[in-house]
Amino acid sequence: MLEAKELRKQYPNKLALRGLNLQIEPGEVFCLLGQNGAGKSTTINLFLGFVQPTAGAAYINGVEVASNPLKIKQYLAYIPENVMLYAHLTGVENLALFSSLAGFRYSEKELLEYLANAGLPAEAVRRRVGTYSKGMRQKVGIAIAVAKHAKVLLLDEPTSGLDPKASNEFSELLRRLSQQGTAVLMATHDLFRAKEVGTRVGIMREGELVDVRPTATLNANE
Ligand code: ADP
Ligand code: ADP
């Protein structure tokens, strides 16, 4: 579903990724853990097609990202630290807009259902998104991912800045989404979150994946 083969990224002054190999299947939540500068965002951005690899390749659904940037967009949903929405539109309007860009047209009733399933309070759905909390915007992000039937979900520090309750809700949504068969890759520096939602954890250090393990094998005090 998601694959990196000898993926390498050299920025002008920095070798950010040193030949990454990785495979993530539907139903998996793979958490990339590591300190600032380890190469987590670079990895996510290579899967998104936002940056070009220096060598090697990233694949989504068997399609090479760098040479098919438009094709892979239909499989993908992306949730960064701050989900970008149209601030002057309501939650329902944003969902309708992003779904239709992905080729899905929904009735008002269906749109409301997606938002409710993502945990957005009913009172908020017709408010302008500019008035939403960060946690609410992240929920709209999840609703968009579900509504466009994304096969792959990429997240970059999605819970940073959320309070514990919003973080927990978000983790629960992620788990549900992955159980429906979405392959999830999440960059985080939060070991606690990674253990909570991840099925596997990969530790990155200076552009290398130095350890990959099923979350279940991590000790409580690690
Ligand atoms: P992380 O997400 O783990 O914090 P990044 O992938 O953002 O790490 O960055 C990895 C390294 O590459 C860092 O040293 C960072 O400064 C560098 N880097 C990231 N993006 C760029 C860029 N566009 N140009 C130059 N260097 C970059
Ligand atoms: P993160 O930790 O999520 O990678 P950063 O704040 O490090 O976030 O980076 C934010 C943006 O700046 C990213 O798009 C990244 O590619 C870019 N960036 C990071 N480091 C550098 C750098 N040394 N030179 C140029 N751009 C950089």
Short mmCIF file of C-alpha atoms and ligand atoms in Angstrom, two decimals:
data_model
loop_
_atom_site.label_atom_id
_atom_site.label_comp_id
_atom_site.label_asym_id
_atom_site.label_seq_id
_atom_site.Cartn_x
_atom_site.Cartn_y
_atom_site.Cartn_z
CA MET A 1 0.00 0.00 0.00
CA LEU A 2 2.78 2.39 1.06
CA GLU A 3 6.34 1.59 0.13
CA ALA A 4 9.73 3.26 0.23
CA LYS A 5 12.66 1.74 -1.63
CA GLU A 6 16.13 3.07 -0.87
CA LEU A 7 14.58 6.50 -0.50
CA ARG A 8 17.19 9.21 -0.22
CA LYS A 9 16.94 12.97 0.11
CA GLN A 10 19.83 15.35 -0.09
CA TYR A 11 19.06 19.01 0.61
CA PRO A 12 21.76 21.51 -0.36
CA ASN A 13 23.38 21.35 3.07
CA LYS A 14 21.85 18.28 4.60
CA LEU A 15 21.50 14.59 3.85
CA ALA A 16 18.02 14.26 5.37
CA LEU A 17 17.26 10.67 4.38
CA ARG A 18 19.82 7.93 3.82
CA GLY A 19 18.17 5.13 1.86
CA LEU A 20 14.91 4.40 3.64
CA ASN A 21 13.14 1.05 3.13
CA LEU A 22 9.64 0.67 4.45
CA GLN A 23 6.38 -1.10 3.70
CA ILE A 24 3.04 -0.31 5.31
CA GLU A 25 -0.06 -2.43 4.75
CA PRO A 26 -3.77 -1.55 4.98
CA GLY A 27 -4.89 -1.66 8.60
CA GLU A 28 -1.47 -0.70 9.90
CA VAL A 29 -0.67 2.48 11.79
CA PHE A 30 3.05 3.01 11.39
CA CYS A 31 4.47 5.68 13.69
CA LEU A 32 7.71 7.38 12.74
CA LEU A 33 9.35 8.48 15.95
CA GLY A 34 12.39 10.65 16.31
CA GLN A 35 13.76 13.96 17.42
CA ASN A 36 13.58 17.19 15.47
CA GLY A 37 15.61 16.95 12.31
CA ALA A 38 15.58 13.14 12.18
CA GLY A 39 13.88 13.13 8.75
CA LYS A 40 10.27 12.36 9.64
CA SER A 41 8.68 15.27 7.75
CA THR A 42 10.95 14.67 4.78
CA THR A 43 9.68 11.09 4.63
CA ILE A 44 6.05 12.20 4.78
CA ASN A 45 6.68 14.94 2.21
CA LEU A 46 8.26 12.43 -0.19
CA PHE A 47 5.13 10.25 0.02
CA LEU A 48 3.01 13.33 -0.62
CA GLY A 49 5.08 14.32 -3.62
CA PHE A 50 5.89 17.67 -1.99
CA VAL A 51 9.61 17.03 -2.33
CA GLN A 52 11.52 15.03 -4.93
CA PRO A 53 13.79 12.14 -3.93
CA THR A 54 17.48 12.37 -4.72
CA ALA A 55 17.49 8.59 -5.23
CA GLY A 56 15.17 5.67 -4.66
CA ALA A 57 11.39 5.93 -4.79
CA ALA A 58 8.18 6.18 -2.81
CA TYR A 59 5.14 4.17 -3.95
CA ILE A 60 1.48 4.39 -3.04
CA ASN A 61 -0.71 1.56 -4.21
CA GLY A 62 2.18 0.50 -6.41
CA VAL A 63 2.23 3.89 -8.14
CA GLU A 64 5.49 5.82 -7.99
CA VAL A 65 4.83 9.15 -6.32
CA ALA A 66 7.43 11.38 -7.99
CA SER A 67 6.35 10.55 -11.54
CA ASN A 68 2.58 10.41 -10.86
CA PRO A 69 1.89 13.30 -8.47
CA LEU A 70 -1.71 13.76 -9.57
CA LYS A 71 -2.66 10.11 -9.71
CA ILE A 72 -1.59 9.42 -6.14
CA LYS A 73 -3.65 12.34 -4.82
CA GLN A 74 -6.84 10.32 -5.24
CA TYR A 75 -5.57 7.67 -2.81
CA LEU A 76 -4.24 10.09 -0.23
CA ALA A 77 -5.37 12.15 2.69
CA TYR A 78 -2.97 14.36 4.61
CA ILE A 79 -3.27 15.74 8.10
CA PRO A 80 -0.48 18.08 9.14
CA GLU A 81 -0.14 19.77 12.52
CA ASN A 82 -2.62 22.36 11.29
CA VAL A 83 -5.26 21.11 8.88
CA MET A 84 -5.75 23.74 6.18
CA LEU A 85 -9.41 24.54 5.62
CA TYR A 86 -11.30 27.49 4.16
CA ALA A 87 -11.79 29.66 7.24
CA HIS A 88 -14.75 31.58 5.81
CA LEU A 89 -16.69 28.39 4.97
CA THR A 90 -18.53 26.18 7.46
CA GLY A 91 -17.53 22.65 8.41
CA VAL A 92 -20.14 21.15 6.10
CA GLU A 93 -19.11 23.43 3.24
CA ASN A 94 -15.45 22.51 3.66
CA LEU A 95 -16.26 18.81 3.65
CA ALA A 96 -18.49 19.20 0.57
CA LEU A 97 -15.75 21.12 -1.22
CA PHE A 98 -12.89 18.71 -0.47
CA SER A 99 -15.06 15.66 -1.20
CA SER A 100 -16.11 17.04 -4.56
CA LEU A 101 -12.49 17.82 -5.46
CA ALA A 102 -11.84 14.12 -4.90
CA GLY A 103 -14.83 13.23 -7.11
CA PHE A 104 -17.41 12.47 -4.42
CA ARG A 105 -20.73 14.30 -4.21
CA TYR A 106 -22.72 13.83 -1.04
CA SER A 107 -26.12 14.91 0.19
CA GLU A 108 -26.33 17.28 3.13
CA LYS A 109 -27.43 14.35 5.28
CA GLU A 110 -24.39 12.29 4.32
CA LEU A 111 -22.02 15.19 4.94
CA LEU A 112 -23.47 15.71 8.41
CA GLU A 113 -23.04 12.02 9.10
CA TYR A 114 -19.35 12.08 8.17
CA LEU A 115 -18.79 15.06 10.45
CA ALA A 116 -20.73 13.48 13.32
CA ASN A 117 -18.76 10.23 12.96
CA ALA A 118 -15.56 12.26 13.17
CA GLY A 119 -16.83 13.65 16.47
CA LEU A 120 -17.57 17.21 15.38
CA PRO A 121 -20.29 18.63 17.67
CA ALA A 122 -23.61 19.22 15.91
CA GLU A 123 -23.64 22.86 16.97
CA ALA A 124 -20.40 23.47 15.08
CA VAL A 125 -21.15 22.07 11.64
CA ARG A 126 -22.73 25.27 10.30
CA ARG A 127 -20.24 27.59 11.90
CA ARG A 128 -17.39 29.09 9.95
CA VAL A 129 -14.26 27.01 10.36
CA GLY A 130 -12.37 30.15 11.36
CA THR A 131 -14.12 29.85 14.74
CA TYR A 132 -13.07 26.21 15.29
CA SER A 133 -10.53 24.96 17.80
CA LYS A 134 -7.51 23.11 16.51
CA GLY A 135 -9.05 19.79 17.63
CA MET A 136 -12.19 20.51 15.66
CA ARG A 137 -10.20 21.26 12.52
CA GLN A 138 -8.33 17.97 12.93
CA LYS A 139 -11.70 16.20 13.12
CA VAL A 140 -12.79 17.82 9.86
CA GLY A 141 -9.50 16.54 8.44
CA ILE A 142 -10.45 13.01 9.44
CA ALA A 143 -13.97 13.44 8.05
CA ILE A 144 -12.43 14.49 4.72
CA ALA A 145 -10.12 11.46 4.73
CA VAL A 146 -13.08 9.13 5.33
CA ALA A 147 -15.37 10.87 2.83
CA LYS A 148 -12.82 10.69 0.02
CA HIS A 149 -12.21 6.99 0.81
CA ALA A 150 -8.50 7.59 1.21
CA LYS A 151 -6.54 4.36 1.06
CA VAL A 152 -3.57 6.03 2.65
CA LEU A 153 -3.46 8.60 5.42
CA LEU A 154 -0.32 10.61 6.10
CA LEU A 155 -0.04 12.61 9.29
CA ASP A 156 2.68 14.94 10.53
CA GLU A 157 2.51 15.72 14.25
CA PRO A 158 -1.31 15.75 14.12
CA THR A 159 -1.85 15.92 17.89
CA SER A 160 0.80 18.43 18.79
CA GLY A 161 -0.89 21.36 20.50
CA LEU A 162 -4.07 19.41 21.23
CA ASP A 163 -5.19 18.99 24.82
CA PRO A 164 -5.23 15.42 26.19
CA LYS A 165 -8.96 14.93 25.64
CA ALA A 166 -8.82 16.09 22.03
CA SER A 167 -5.70 13.97 21.51
CA ASN A 168 -7.41 10.89 22.86
CA GLU A 169 -10.44 11.44 20.65
CA PHE A 170 -8.18 11.90 17.69
CA SER A 171 -6.30 8.68 18.44
CA GLU A 172 -9.57 6.80 18.66
CA LEU A 173 -10.65 8.14 15.24
CA LEU A 174 -7.34 7.07 13.76
CA ARG A 175 -7.67 3.58 15.12
CA ARG A 176 -11.16 3.24 13.65
CA LEU A 177 -10.03 4.53 10.29
CA SER A 178 -7.16 2.08 10.12
CA GLN A 179 -9.42 -0.80 11.11
CA GLN A 180 -11.49 0.01 8.05
CA GLY A 181 -8.44 -0.81 5.94
CA THR A 182 -6.60 2.48 5.56
CA ALA A 183 -2.81 2.39 5.70
CA VAL A 184 -1.60 5.07 8.10
CA LEU A 185 1.83 6.68 8.37
CA MET A 186 2.24 9.16 11.19
CA ALA A 187 5.24 11.25 12.14
CA THR A 188 5.42 12.15 15.78
CA HIS A 189 7.89 12.80 18.56
CA ASP A 190 5.34 11.63 21.12
CA LEU A 191 6.20 8.09 22.22
CA PHE A 192 3.06 7.87 24.33
CA ARG A 193 0.81 8.57 21.30
CA ALA A 194 2.82 6.23 19.14
CA LYS A 195 2.33 3.38 21.59
CA GLU A 196 -1.33 4.18 21.90
CA VAL A 197 -2.30 4.26 18.22
CA GLY A 198 0.58 2.58 16.44
CA THR A 199 0.67 -1.01 15.32
CA ARG A 200 4.36 -0.56 14.53
CA VAL A 201 6.88 2.03 15.54
CA GLY A 202 9.97 3.05 13.59
CA ILE A 203 12.69 5.02 15.31
CA MET A 204 14.44 7.55 13.04
CA ARG A 205 17.81 9.02 13.78
CA GLU A 206 19.75 11.28 11.43
CA GLY A 207 17.92 10.17 8.33
CA GLU A 208 17.92 6.48 9.12
CA LEU A 209 15.36 4.07 10.42
CA VAL A 210 17.41 2.56 13.22
CA ASP A 211 14.75 0.30 14.73
CA VAL A 212 11.32 -0.99 13.68
CA ARG A 213 9.11 -2.89 16.07
CA PRO A 214 5.51 -3.92 16.65
CA THR A 215 4.11 -1.58 19.30
CA ALA A 216 3.04 -4.54 21.39
CA THR A 217 6.68 -5.43 22.05
CA LEU A 218 7.57 -2.02 23.52
CA ASN A 219 7.90 -2.02 27.28
CA ALA A 220 5.83 0.33 29.37
CA ASN A 221 8.96 2.09 30.59
CA GLU A 222 10.72 2.35 27.24
P1 ADP B 1 11.86 16.01 11.32
O1 ADP B 1 10.52 16.02 10.66
O2 ADP B 1 12.21 14.67 11.88
O3 ADP B 1 11.98 17.12 12.33
P2 ADP B 1 12.83 16.95 8.78
O4 ADP B 1 12.54 15.90 7.80
O5 ADP B 1 11.96 18.15 8.84
O6 ADP B 1 12.97 16.28 10.22
O7 ADP B 1 14.31 17.49 8.55
C1 ADP B 1 15.43 16.64 8.39
C2 ADP B 1 16.65 17.49 8.16
O8 ADP B 1 16.57 18.09 6.87
C3 ADP B 1 16.80 18.64 9.14
O9 ADP B 1 18.17 18.83 9.39
C4 ADP B 1 16.23 19.82 8.40
O10 ADP B 1 16.75 21.03 8.85
C5 ADP B 1 16.59 19.52 6.98
N1 ADP B 1 15.61 20.08 6.02
C6 ADP B 1 14.30 19.83 5.99
N2 ADP B 1 13.71 20.48 4.98
C7 ADP B 1 14.69 21.16 4.36
C8 ADP B 1 14.72 22.02 3.24
N3 ADP B 1 13.63 22.31 2.53
N4 ADP B 1 15.92 22.55 2.88
C9 ADP B 1 17.03 22.26 3.58
N5 ADP B 1 17.07 21.45 4.64
C10 ADP B 1 15.92 20.90 5.03
P1 ADP B 2 9.11 19.68 11.03
O1 ADP B 2 9.78 19.47 12.34
O2 ADP B 2 7.68 19.25 10.99
O3 ADP B 2 9.91 19.18 9.88
P2 ADP B 2 10.16 22.31 10.65
O4 ADP B 2 9.70 23.50 11.42
O5 ADP B 2 11.47 21.67 10.92
O6 ADP B 2 8.99 21.25 10.81
O7 ADP B 2 10.11 22.64 9.10
C1 ADP B 2 9.07 23.39 8.53
C2 ADP B 2 9.37 23.60 7.05
O8 ADP B 2 10.65 24.18 6.84
C3 ADP B 2 9.35 22.30 6.25
O9 ADP B 2 8.68 22.51 5.03
C4 ADP B 2 10.81 21.99 6.01
O10 ADP B 2 11.00 21.33 4.76
C5 ADP B 2 11.45 23.37 5.98
N1 ADP B 2 12.82 23.34 6.53
C6 ADP B 2 13.22 22.70 7.64
N2 ADP B 2 14.54 22.86 7.82
C7 ADP B 2 14.97 23.62 6.82
C8 ADP B 2 16.26 24.13 6.43
N3 ADP B 2 17.37 23.89 7.13
N4 ADP B 2 16.33 24.89 5.32
C9 ADP B 2 15.23 25.13 4.61
N5 ADP B 2 14.00 24.68 4.90
C10 ADP B 2 13.88 23.93 5.99
#
